[in-house]
Coordinates of C-alpha atoms and ligand atoms in Angstrom, one line a residue:
M1 CA 0.0 0.0 -0.1
C2 CA 1.8 3.2 1.1
G3 CA 1.7 6.6 -0.8
I4 CA 4.4 8.6 -2.5
V5 CA 4.5 12.4 -3.0
A6 CA 7.2 14.5 -4.7
H7 CA 7.5 18.2 -5.4
C8 CA 9.9 20.3 -7.5
G9 CA 9.0 23.9 -8.1
E10 CA 9.0 27.2 -6.3
A11 CA 9.6 27.3 -2.7
S12 CA 6.7 25.4 -1.2
A13 CA 7.9 21.8 -1.2
V14 CA 7.3 21.0 2.5
P15 CA 3.8 22.2 2.8
S16 CA 3.0 20.6 -0.6
L17 CA 4.5 17.3 0.5
L18 CA 2.7 17.4 3.9
G19 CA -0.6 18.2 2.2
G20 CA -0.2 15.3 -0.2
L21 CA 0.7 12.9 2.6
E22 CA -2.4 14.0 4.5
R23 CA -4.6 13.1 1.5
L24 CA -2.7 9.9 1.0
E25 CA -2.8 8.6 4.6
Y26 CA -5.7 6.5 3.6
R27 CA -3.2 4.3 1.8
G28 CA -1.3 3.4 5.0
Y29 CA -0.5 5.2 8.3
D30 CA 2.1 3.1 10.1
S31 CA 4.7 5.8 9.7
A32 CA 5.5 8.8 7.5
G33 CA 8.5 10.8 6.3
I34 CA 9.8 13.4 4.0
A35 CA 13.3 14.3 2.5
W36 CA 14.0 17.9 1.2
L37 CA 16.9 19.8 -0.1
H38 CA 17.9 22.7 2.2
G39 CA 19.6 26.0 1.6
A40 CA 21.7 27.1 -1.3
G41 CA 23.9 24.0 -1.1
H42 CA 20.8 21.8 -1.4
R43 CA 21.7 19.8 1.7
L44 CA 19.6 16.7 2.0
R45 CA 17.6 16.7 5.2
V46 CA 15.2 13.9 6.3
A47 CA 12.5 13.6 9.0
R48 CA 10.6 10.4 9.8
A49 CA 8.2 9.3 12.5
A50 CA 6.4 6.1 13.4
G51 CA 2.5 6.5 13.4
R52 CA 0.3 9.1 11.9
L53 CA 1.3 12.2 10.1
S54 CA 0.8 14.2 13.2
A55 CA 3.8 12.4 14.8
L56 CA 6.0 13.6 11.7
L57 CA 4.9 17.2 12.2
D58 CA 6.1 17.0 15.9
V59 CA 9.6 16.1 14.6
L60 CA 10.0 18.4 11.7
P61 CA 12.6 21.2 12.5
A62 CA 11.2 24.7 12.8
D63 CA 12.9 25.9 9.6
A64 CA 11.7 23.0 7.5
A65 CA 9.5 25.1 5.4
D66 CA 12.0 27.7 4.6
D67 CA 12.9 28.2 1.0
V68 CA 12.5 24.6 0.0
A69 CA 11.8 23.8 -3.6
V70 CA 12.5 20.1 -3.8
G71 CA 11.4 17.2 -1.8
I72 CA 9.8 13.6 -1.6
G73 CA 7.5 12.1 1.0
H74 CA 5.9 8.8 1.9
T75 CA 3.2 7.4 4.1
R76 CA 3.8 3.7 4.9
W77 CA 2.0 0.4 5.4
A78 CA 4.7 -1.9 6.5
T79 CA 5.6 -4.9 4.4
H80 CA 9.3 -5.5 5.2
G81 CA 10.1 -4.6 8.8
E82 CA 8.1 -3.2 11.7
P83 CA 6.4 0.2 11.6
T84 CA 9.1 2.2 13.4
A85 CA 10.7 5.5 12.6
A86 CA 13.9 3.8 11.6
N87 CA 12.0 1.7 9.0
A88 CA 10.0 4.7 7.7
H89 CA 10.8 6.0 4.3
P90 CA 12.7 7.9 2.9
H91 CA 15.7 5.5 3.1
R92 CA 19.3 6.5 2.5
D93 CA 22.5 5.0 1.3
C94 CA 25.7 4.7 3.2
T95 CA 26.7 8.2 2.4
G96 CA 23.4 9.6 3.6
T97 CA 23.2 11.8 0.4
V98 CA 20.6 9.6 -1.7
A99 CA 17.1 9.4 -0.4
V100 CA 14.5 7.1 -1.7
V101 CA 10.7 6.5 -1.2
H102 CA 9.1 3.4 -2.6
N103 CA 5.7 1.7 -3.1
G104 CA 5.6 -2.0 -3.7
T105 CA 7.6 -5.0 -2.7
I106 CA 11.0 -6.3 -3.8
D107 CA 11.0 -10.0 -4.3
N108 CA 14.8 -10.5 -4.4
A109 CA 15.5 -8.4 -1.3
D110 CA 17.2 -11.2 0.6
A111 CA 19.7 -11.9 -2.2
L112 CA 20.3 -8.2 -2.8
A113 CA 21.0 -7.6 1.0
E114 CA 23.4 -10.4 1.1
R115 CA 25.3 -9.2 -2.0
L116 CA 25.3 -5.5 -0.8
S117 CA 26.5 -6.5 2.7
A118 CA 29.3 -8.6 1.2
A119 CA 30.3 -5.5 -0.9
G120 CA 30.6 -3.5 2.3
H121 CA 27.4 -1.6 2.5
R122 CA 26.0 -0.9 5.9
I123 CA 22.3 -2.1 5.8
G124 CA 20.7 -0.6 8.8
T125 CA 17.1 -2.0 8.4
E126 CA 15.1 -4.9 7.2
V127 CA 13.3 -2.6 4.7
D128 CA 13.6 -3.6 1.1
T129 CA 13.6 0.1 0.0
E130 CA 16.9 0.7 1.8
L131 CA 18.5 -1.7 -0.6
I132 CA 17.5 0.5 -3.5
A133 CA 19.3 3.5 -2.0
H134 CA 22.5 1.3 -1.8
L135 CA 22.0 0.1 -5.3
I136 CA 21.9 3.7 -6.4
E137 CA 24.9 4.6 -4.5
E138 CA 26.8 1.7 -6.1
Q139 CA 25.8 3.1 -9.5
L140 CA 27.0 6.5 -8.7
D141 CA 30.3 4.8 -7.7
G142 CA 31.3 6.9 -4.9
A143 CA 31.0 10.2 -6.9
S144 CA 28.6 12.7 -5.3
P145 CA 25.6 13.1 -7.5
G146 CA 25.8 16.8 -7.1
T147 CA 28.7 17.1 -9.5
G148 CA 28.3 17.9 -13.1
D149 CA 24.9 17.2 -14.6
G150 CA 23.8 15.7 -11.3
L151 CA 20.1 15.0 -12.1
D152 CA 21.0 13.0 -15.4
R153 CA 23.5 11.1 -13.6
L154 CA 21.1 10.4 -10.8
A155 CA 18.5 9.3 -13.3
E156 CA 20.9 6.9 -15.0
A157 CA 22.0 5.5 -11.6
V158 CA 18.3 4.9 -10.7
A159 CA 17.7 3.2 -14.0
A160 CA 20.6 0.9 -13.6
A161 CA 19.7 0.2 -10.0
V162 CA 16.1 -0.9 -10.7
G163 CA 17.5 -3.1 -13.4
Q164 CA 18.6 -5.4 -10.6
L165 CA 15.2 -5.5 -8.9
R166 CA 12.4 -8.2 -9.1
G167 CA 9.0 -7.3 -7.8
A168 CA 7.0 -4.2 -8.0
W169 CA 8.0 -0.6 -7.3
A170 CA 7.2 3.1 -7.8
L171 CA 10.2 5.2 -6.6
A172 CA 10.9 8.9 -6.1
V173 CA 14.6 9.7 -5.5
T174 CA 16.3 12.9 -4.6
A175 CA 19.9 13.5 -3.6
E176 CA 22.1 16.1 -1.9
G177 CA 23.3 18.8 -4.3
V178 CA 20.9 17.7 -7.1
P179 CA 17.9 20.0 -7.3
G180 CA 15.4 17.7 -8.8
V181 CA 13.6 14.4 -8.4
V182 CA 13.9 11.1 -10.3
L183 CA 10.8 8.9 -10.7
T184 CA 10.5 5.4 -12.1
R185 CA 8.0 2.5 -11.8
H186 CA 7.3 -1.1 -12.5
R187 CA 3.8 -2.5 -11.7
S188 CA 3.0 0.1 -9.2
P189 CA 1.2 3.4 -10.3
L190 CA 3.0 6.8 -10.3
L191 CA 1.7 10.1 -11.8
V192 CA 3.3 13.4 -12.6
G193 CA 1.2 16.5 -12.0
T194 CA 1.6 20.0 -13.3
T195 CA 0.6 23.0 -11.3
P196 CA 1.1 26.7 -12.3
T197 CA 4.3 26.8 -10.2
A198 CA 5.6 23.3 -9.9
L199 CA 6.0 19.7 -11.1
T200 CA 4.7 17.3 -8.6
A201 CA 4.2 13.5 -8.4
A202 CA 2.2 11.1 -6.4
S203 CA 1.1 7.4 -6.4
D204 CA -2.6 8.5 -7.0
T205 CA -4.4 11.6 -7.9
L206 CA -5.5 12.4 -4.3
G207 CA -1.8 12.9 -3.3
L208 CA -1.4 15.6 -6.0
C209 CA -1.8 19.1 -5.0
P210 CA -5.3 20.7 -5.5
R211 CA -4.0 23.1 -8.0
T212 CA -3.0 20.3 -10.3
A213 CA -4.5 20.8 -13.7
T214 CA -3.1 17.9 -15.7
V215 CA -1.5 14.5 -14.9
R216 CA 0.7 12.2 -16.9
E217 CA 1.2 8.4 -16.0
L218 CA 4.5 6.8 -16.0
G219 CA 4.6 3.5 -17.9
D220 CA 6.6 0.4 -16.6
G221 CA 10.4 1.2 -17.2
D222 CA 10.0 4.9 -17.6
T223 CA 12.6 7.1 -15.9
V224 CA 11.3 10.7 -15.5
T225 CA 13.2 13.7 -14.0
L226 CA 11.6 16.8 -12.5
A227 CA 13.8 19.8 -12.4
P228 CA 13.3 23.5 -11.5
G229 CA 11.5 25.7 -13.9
R230 CA 9.0 22.9 -14.4
T231 CA 11.5 21.1 -16.6
L232 CA 10.2 17.6 -17.3
R233 CA 12.5 14.9 -19.1
W234 CA 11.0 11.6 -20.0
R235 CA 13.1 8.5 -20.9
G236 CA 11.4 5.2 -21.9
P237 CA 12.4 1.7 -20.9
G238 CA 15.6 1.7 -22.9
G239 CA 16.8 5.0 -21.5
R240 CA 16.1 6.8 -24.7
E241 CA 14.6 10.2 -24.3
T242 CA 11.0 10.5 -25.6
E243 CA 8.2 13.1 -25.6
P244 CA 6.2 12.9 -22.3
P245 CA 2.7 11.3 -22.8
A246 CA -0.1 13.5 -23.4
P247 CA -1.4 15.0 -20.2
L248 CA -4.9 14.0 -18.9
R249 CA -6.9 16.9 -17.6
L250 CA -8.1 16.4 -13.9
S251 CA -11.8 17.1 -14.0
V252 CA -12.7 16.5 -10.4
R253 CA -11.8 19.1 -7.8
H254 CA -10.8 17.9 -4.4
H255 CA -13.8 17.5 -2.1
T256 CA -14.0 18.6 1.4
V257 CA -12.3 16.5 4.0
E258 CA -13.9 18.3 7.0
L259 CA -16.1 16.4 9.5
D260 CA -18.9 19.0 9.3
G261 CA -19.9 18.3 12.9
A262 CA -19.9 14.5 12.6
P263 CA -17.9 12.6 15.3
D264 CA -15.8 10.8 12.7
H265 CA -15.6 10.2 9.0
T266 CA -17.2 6.8 9.3
S267 CA -20.3 8.4 10.9
K268 CA -20.4 11.2 8.3
E269 CA -20.0 8.7 5.4
I270 CA -22.7 6.4 6.7
A271 CA -25.1 9.5 6.8
E272 CA -24.1 10.5 3.2
Q273 CA -25.5 7.3 1.7
P274 CA -29.0 8.5 0.8
A275 CA -27.5 11.5 -1.1
V276 CA -24.9 9.3 -2.7
V277 CA -27.5 6.9 -4.1
A278 CA -29.8 9.6 -5.1
R279 CA -26.9 11.1 -7.3
I280 CA -26.3 7.7 -9.0
L281 CA -30.0 7.2 -9.8
D282 CA -30.1 10.7 -11.2
A283 CA -27.2 9.9 -13.3
V284 CA -28.6 6.8 -14.8
A285 CA -32.2 8.1 -15.0
G286 CA -33.8 7.2 -18.4
R287 CA -31.0 4.9 -19.4
L288 CA -32.1 1.6 -17.7
A289 CA -35.3 0.6 -19.4
T290 CA -33.9 1.4 -22.7
G291 CA -30.5 -0.4 -22.1
R292 CA -28.8 2.8 -23.2
L293 CA -26.6 2.8 -20.2
L294 CA -24.6 -0.1 -21.7
G295 CA -23.9 1.8 -24.9
D296 CA -22.8 4.8 -22.8
L297 CA -20.5 2.8 -20.8
G298 CA -19.1 1.2 -24.1
I299 CA -19.8 -2.5 -22.9
P300 CA -21.5 -5.4 -24.8
G301 CA -24.9 -6.6 -23.5
D302 CA -24.6 -10.2 -24.5
R303 CA -21.5 -11.7 -22.8
P304 CA -21.1 -13.8 -19.7
V305 CA -19.9 -11.7 -16.9
R306 CA -16.8 -12.2 -14.7
L307 CA -16.9 -9.9 -11.5
L308 CA -13.5 -9.0 -9.9
A309 CA -13.2 -7.4 -6.6
C310 CA -11.8 -7.7 -3.0
G311 CA -13.3 -7.2 0.5
S312 CA -16.4 -5.0 0.7
S313 CA -16.3 -4.5 -3.1
A314 CA -16.5 -8.3 -3.5
H315 CA -19.7 -8.3 -1.4
A316 CA -21.2 -5.8 -3.7
A317 CA -20.1 -7.8 -6.7
S318 CA -21.8 -10.9 -5.1
V319 CA -25.1 -8.9 -5.0
T320 CA -24.6 -7.7 -8.6
A321 CA -23.7 -11.3 -9.9
R322 CA -26.9 -12.7 -8.5
M323 CA -28.8 -9.8 -10.2
I324 CA -27.3 -10.2 -13.5
S325 CA -28.1 -13.9 -13.7
R326 CA -31.6 -13.5 -12.4
L327 CA -32.6 -10.3 -14.2
A328 CA -30.7 -10.6 -17.5
G329 CA -30.2 -14.3 -17.7
L330 CA -26.6 -14.1 -18.3
P331 CA -24.0 -16.3 -16.6
A332 CA -22.2 -14.2 -13.9
H333 CA -19.8 -15.2 -11.3
V334 CA -17.5 -13.5 -8.8
V335 CA -13.8 -14.1 -8.5
P336 CA -11.8 -12.7 -5.7
A337 CA -9.2 -10.5 -7.6
S338 CA -6.3 -12.2 -5.6
E339 CA -7.4 -15.5 -6.9
H340 CA -8.0 -14.5 -10.6
S341 CA -6.8 -16.7 -13.6
P342 CA -6.4 -15.5 -17.1
A343 CA -9.7 -14.1 -18.6
G344 CA -11.5 -15.4 -21.7
D345 CA -13.7 -13.1 -23.8
E346 CA -16.3 -12.6 -21.1
L347 CA -17.0 -9.0 -19.8
T348 CA -15.0 -8.3 -16.7
V349 CA -16.7 -5.9 -14.3
A350 CA -14.1 -4.7 -11.7
F351 CA -15.4 -3.3 -8.5
S352 CA -13.0 -1.1 -6.6
Q353 CA -13.8 2.1 -4.8
S354 CA -10.2 3.1 -5.0
G355 CA -9.4 1.8 -8.4
E356 CA -5.8 1.2 -7.1
T357 CA -6.1 -2.3 -5.6
A358 CA -3.0 -4.2 -6.7
D359 CA -4.8 -7.5 -7.0
L360 CA -7.2 -6.0 -9.5
L361 CA -4.4 -4.4 -11.4
A362 CA -2.5 -7.6 -11.5
A363 CA -5.5 -9.3 -13.0
H364 CA -5.7 -6.6 -15.6
A365 CA -2.1 -6.9 -16.4
D366 CA -2.6 -10.6 -17.1
G367 CA -4.6 -9.6 -20.1
G368 CA -7.4 -11.5 -21.9
P369 CA -9.5 -10.6 -25.0
G370 CA -12.7 -9.5 -23.1
P371 CA -13.6 -5.9 -22.3
W372 CA -13.3 -4.4 -18.9
L373 CA -15.7 -2.1 -17.0
A374 CA -14.4 -0.4 -13.8
V375 CA -17.0 0.4 -11.2
T376 CA -15.0 2.8 -9.2
N377 CA -15.2 6.0 -7.0
N378 CA -12.0 7.2 -8.6
P379 CA -12.5 7.8 -12.4
H380 CA -8.8 9.0 -12.6
S381 CA -7.5 5.8 -10.9
T382 CA -5.2 3.2 -12.6
L383 CA -8.0 0.8 -12.9
A384 CA -10.3 3.4 -14.6
R385 CA -7.5 4.5 -17.0
R386 CA -6.9 0.9 -18.0
S387 CA -10.5 -0.2 -18.4
D388 CA -12.7 0.1 -21.6
G389 CA -15.6 1.7 -19.7
V390 CA -16.0 3.4 -16.4
F391 CA -19.0 3.6 -14.1
D392 CA -18.1 6.5 -11.8
L393 CA -19.6 6.1 -8.5
G394 CA -19.2 9.8 -7.7
C395 CA -19.4 9.3 -3.8
G396 CA -16.8 12.0 -3.0
P397 CA -13.7 10.8 -1.1
E398 CA -14.3 8.1 1.4
L399 CA -11.7 8.9 4.0
A400 CA -12.6 6.3 6.7
V401 CA -10.9 3.1 6.0
A402 CA -14.1 1.0 6.3
A403 CA -16.1 1.1 3.1
T404 CA -19.6 2.4 3.8
K405 CA -21.0 4.6 1.1
S406 CA -18.8 3.2 -1.6
F407 CA -20.3 -0.3 -1.0
T408 CA -23.8 1.0 -1.1
A409 CA -23.1 3.0 -4.3
Q410 CA -21.5 -0.2 -5.8
V411 CA -24.7 -2.1 -5.1
V412 CA -26.8 0.4 -6.7
A413 CA -24.5 0.8 -9.7
G414 CA -24.6 -3.0 -10.0
A415 CA -28.4 -2.9 -9.9
A416 CA -28.4 -0.3 -12.6
L417 CA -26.0 -2.4 -14.7
A418 CA -28.2 -5.5 -14.2
L419 CA -31.4 -3.7 -15.1
A420 CA -29.8 -2.2 -18.3
L421 CA -28.5 -5.7 -19.3
A422 CA -31.9 -7.2 -18.7
A423 CA -33.5 -4.4 -20.8
A424 CA -31.0 -5.0 -23.6
R425 CA -32.2 -8.7 -23.5
D426 CA -35.8 -7.7 -23.5
R427 CA -36.6 -8.8 -20.0
R428 CA -39.9 -7.5 -18.6
A429 CA -39.3 -6.6 -15.0
V430 CA -37.0 -3.7 -15.5
A431 CA -39.6 -0.8 -15.0
E432 CA -41.0 -2.4 -11.9
W433 CA -37.7 -2.8 -10.3
E434 CA -36.5 0.7 -11.4
R435 CA -39.4 2.1 -9.3
V436 CA -38.3 0.2 -6.3
L437 CA -34.7 1.4 -6.9
L438 CA -35.9 5.0 -6.7
G439 CA -37.1 4.5 -3.2
I440 CA -33.7 3.5 -1.8
P441 CA -32.6 7.0 -0.8
D442 CA -35.7 7.4 1.5
R443 CA -35.4 4.0 2.9
L444 CA -31.7 4.5 3.7
A445 CA -32.4 7.8 5.4
A446 CA -35.3 6.3 7.5
T447 CA -32.9 3.3 8.4
D448 CA -30.1 5.7 9.4
A449 CA -32.4 7.6 11.8
M450 CA -33.9 4.6 13.3
A451 CA -30.9 2.4 13.6
R452 CA -28.3 4.6 15.1
P453 CA -29.8 4.9 18.6
V454 CA -30.7 1.3 18.8
A455 CA -27.2 0.3 17.7
E456 CA -25.8 2.4 20.4
E457 CA -27.9 0.5 23.0
L458 CA -27.0 -3.0 21.5
A459 CA -23.3 -2.0 21.6
K460 CA -23.5 -1.3 25.3
A461 CA -25.0 -4.7 25.8
F462 CA -22.8 -6.8 23.5
A463 CA -19.6 -4.9 22.7
H464 CA -17.4 -7.1 25.0
Q465 CA -18.6 -10.4 23.3
P466 CA -15.5 -11.7 21.6
G467 CA -17.3 -13.7 18.9
W468 CA -20.2 -12.9 16.7
V469 CA -22.3 -14.9 14.1
F470 CA -23.9 -13.2 11.1
I471 CA -26.6 -15.1 9.2
S472 CA -29.1 -14.6 6.4
R473 CA -30.4 -16.4 3.4
G474 CA -30.3 -15.9 -0.4
A475 CA -29.9 -12.3 -1.4
G476 CA -29.2 -11.3 2.2
V477 CA -26.0 -13.3 2.6
P478 CA -23.6 -10.8 1.1
Y479 CA -25.0 -8.2 3.5
A480 CA -24.5 -10.5 6.5
Q481 CA -20.9 -10.9 5.3
E482 CA -20.5 -7.1 4.8
G483 CA -21.8 -6.5 8.4
A484 CA -19.4 -9.2 9.7
L485 CA -16.5 -7.5 7.9
K486 CA -17.3 -4.1 9.4
L487 CA -17.4 -5.5 12.9
K488 CA -14.1 -7.5 12.3
E489 CA -12.1 -4.6 10.8
L490 CA -13.4 -1.8 13.1
A491 CA -14.0 -3.5 16.4
Y492 CA -11.5 -6.4 16.1
R493 CA -14.2 -9.0 17.0
W494 CA -14.1 -12.6 15.5
T495 CA -16.9 -13.1 13.2
E496 CA -18.5 -15.9 11.2
A497 CA -20.9 -15.0 8.4
L498 CA -22.7 -17.6 6.5
P499 CA -26.0 -18.7 4.9
A500 CA -28.2 -19.7 7.9
G501 CA -28.8 -23.2 6.6
E502 CA -25.0 -24.0 6.8
L503 CA -24.8 -23.4 10.5
K504 CA -26.0 -27.0 11.4
H505 CA -23.2 -28.4 9.3
G506 CA -20.5 -27.4 11.7
P507 CA -20.4 -23.8 12.8
I508 CA -23.2 -24.2 15.3
A509 CA -20.7 -25.8 17.5
L510 CA -19.4 -22.2 18.2
V511 CA -22.8 -21.0 19.6
T512 CA -23.0 -21.0 23.2
A513 CA -25.1 -19.0 25.8
G514 CA -24.8 -15.2 25.2
V515 CA -23.2 -15.3 21.7
P516 CA -24.6 -12.6 19.6
V517 CA -26.1 -13.7 16.3
V518 CA -27.0 -11.1 13.8
S519 CA -29.8 -12.3 11.6
V520 CA -30.2 -10.1 8.4
T521 CA -33.8 -10.5 7.3
A522 CA -34.1 -11.8 3.7
A523 CA -36.4 -14.2 1.8
P524 CA -37.4 -16.9 2.7
A525 CA -37.8 -15.0 6.1
D526 CA -39.8 -18.0 7.6
R527 CA -36.9 -20.4 7.0
L528 CA -34.5 -17.8 8.5
A529 CA -36.6 -17.5 11.6
V530 CA -36.5 -21.2 12.0
N531 CA -32.7 -21.1 11.9
A532 CA -32.5 -18.3 14.2
R533 CA -34.8 -20.2 16.8
E534 CA -32.4 -23.2 16.5
L535 CA -29.6 -20.9 17.8
A536 CA -31.7 -19.2 20.5
A537 CA -32.4 -22.7 21.8
R538 CA -28.7 -23.0 22.4
G539 CA -28.6 -19.7 24.3
A540 CA -27.5 -17.4 21.5
R541 CA -28.8 -13.8 21.7
I542 CA -30.5 -13.0 18.3
I543 CA -30.3 -9.5 16.9
T544 CA -32.7 -9.3 14.0
V545 CA -32.0 -6.7 11.4
G546 CA -35.1 -5.4 9.6
G547 CA -37.9 -7.6 10.7
A548 CA -39.7 -9.0 13.6
G549 CA -37.3 -10.8 16.0
Q550 CA -36.8 -12.5 19.3
D551 CA -34.2 -10.8 21.5
A552 CA -33.5 -7.5 19.9
V553 CA -34.5 -5.7 16.7
L554 CA -32.2 -3.5 14.8
P555 CA -34.5 -1.5 12.5
A556 CA -34.0 -1.4 8.7
V557 CA -36.7 -0.1 6.4
L558 CA -37.1 -2.6 3.6
P559 CA -39.4 -2.7 0.6
T560 CA -42.4 -4.9 1.1
R561 CA -41.4 -7.3 -1.7
E562 CA -37.8 -8.3 -1.7
P563 CA -36.0 -6.8 -4.7
P564 CA -33.3 -8.6 -6.7
W565 CA -30.6 -6.7 -4.9
G566 CA -31.9 -8.0 -1.5
P567 CA -32.0 -6.1 1.8
L568 CA -29.7 -3.3 0.9
E569 CA -31.0 -1.0 3.6
S570 CA -30.0 -3.3 6.3
V571 CA -26.2 -2.5 5.6
V572 CA -26.8 1.0 7.1
A573 CA -28.0 -0.7 10.4
L574 CA -25.0 -3.1 10.3
Q575 CA -22.6 -0.2 9.8
H576 CA -24.0 1.6 12.7
L577 CA -23.7 -1.6 14.8
A578 CA -20.0 -1.9 14.0
R579 CA -19.3 1.7 14.6
E580 CA -21.1 1.8 17.8
V581 CA -19.3 -1.3 19.1
T582 CA -16.0 0.2 18.1
V583 CA -16.8 3.5 20.0
E584 CA -17.8 1.5 23.0
L585 CA -14.6 -0.4 23.0
G586 CA -12.7 2.8 22.6
H587 CA -11.0 2.0 19.3
D588 CA -10.2 4.5 16.5
V589 CA -13.2 4.1 14.2
D590 CA -11.7 5.8 11.0
R591 CA -8.2 4.2 11.3
P592 CA -8.4 0.6 12.4
R593 CA -5.1 -1.2 13.2
N594 CA -3.2 -3.0 10.5
L595 CA -5.3 -1.6 7.6
A596 CA -5.1 0.9 4.8
K597 CA -7.8 2.2 2.6
S598 CA -6.1 1.3 -0.6
V599 CA -4.5 -2.1 -0.8
T600 CA -1.7 -1.4 -3.2
V601 CA 0.4 -4.6 -2.6
E602 CA -0.5 -7.9 -4.0
Ligands
AGP1 C1 -13.7 -2.7 3.5 O1 -14.2 -1.8 4.6 C2 -12.3 -2.5 3.1 N1 -11.9 -1.1 3.0 C3 -11.7 -3.4 2.1 O2 -12.4 -4.7 2.3 C4 -12.0 -2.9 0.7 O3 -13.2 -3.0 0.2 C5 -11.0 -3.8 -0.2 O4 -9.7 -3.6 0.2 C6 -11.1 -3.4 -1.7 O5 -10.8 -2.0 -1.9 P1 -11.2 -1.4 -3.2 O6 -12.7 -1.3 -3.2 O7 -10.6 0.0 -3.1 O8 -10.7 -2.3 -4.4

């Protein structure tokens, strides 16, 4: 995961880097660091700290913002080595004059470490990135990069150093006495942005300064230098200088990251769901019953569908696969992106709120003749840029690590897609279900208002229970799984989520007196109620979501007849439950341990 920023321009590098890191903290927040060139001699200075960006601010020297035009920065999600200040990026070589920030993982790190140590390099950490700094040092062969045409020599050294790497990397490098930044990448995204006063770089568009007008994406093996005066030099994989690729205009302005009175981003984002869904429905209005949405997205209406996703997005994909097969009569199946195999000529629909999830990008890189549709909240993301069509969820930034509004938006986008596919294949039910779809924002808002206080009470009663079971049936199962994932990732509770009928085939052995069982109401509700009674008979405490129940009812306002997308509204109640349990236990709701918003390592 991790996030990279870089700046080369007029004297505002440190604030620009810190602003970028703040926006990129969602990619990892184990530690953060920056390196910048100070004073007329361009002395290399580095500050790093374990923990959040606020910890880095505490260790920055008071004069860090003075007159600094060049710098690089990083926010980390640990892969090699613990999340300590010593392991934080930027990493330096033996001379302390070359600084490197890196996203990705180096597969041959052990062999490189052995060789570099034997050659006399002092390797101070277990972090693979440090090895890259030593490899660059080796290429510079003892000469200070600050002599002669330093930036070109540094670029050549970087290109030669990465020639020895296996794995994935996006790198930003700067060095003492060399006013500029070198960038290169292999299987990990990296963008160059242009502002009126600077060239910047970041691992995704959010990390770029808000004044960025255009971006260019590095290709694998490109080496790019950013020099003062907004001088950009682009070299292709063989080292030959080429014209930079045509810039893409950034059409989306940065949204507010304020809490607007909410206690945390999770709470704010849960509450935004009715508005988010209303916007999507507005955007697709008039294009479902005609099937026109498909043409506008540039995707065929008659191919089998493969849905690729991870985590919450995979739950939304499950709901969508069921809808596509039921409504449109097309074969549709979900593949966890980390388990993908080469594609055939089916339509791949990739669900990813960030559009930067490495497992999805790896699946895309593996190729296949079929078209790709990205369903994403980031239309400028790597996934979106590489897909044939993009369904822009338009949720605004989701800053809390737990997916809430993006999940709901993905389900509604999936429903729109399924209805458009059904319409294109002359299926009848489209108009009826479109009407039910239009009622979702009101039902989500009503659920939000009713569920929040009840979830708070339930949290007081159940928060300290270490294990929870989530059950449902049919179309409700992905929502039970999503509720369980939310509780797991935010409140650190062990959870089981499964179709209710599966319990008696083994998992029921976990159910003892007092175990909370969350039953997500779905058709056939009578069968689900029987399963819940079987658990209550063994002492479980049943929390029924969106229906009449036995011990406790967590309200969710559902349509009278179950739609093909199942009990979507119940997810708001489940999100509140997870959040309230987390608050009750005193954990950080927005930044759970070990996680990052965007999973940019395979
Ligand atoms: C869920 O709360 C998590 N944030 C996680 O499961 C997430 O959905 C998954 O990592 C996929 O991310 P993406 O949607 O950005 O691809």
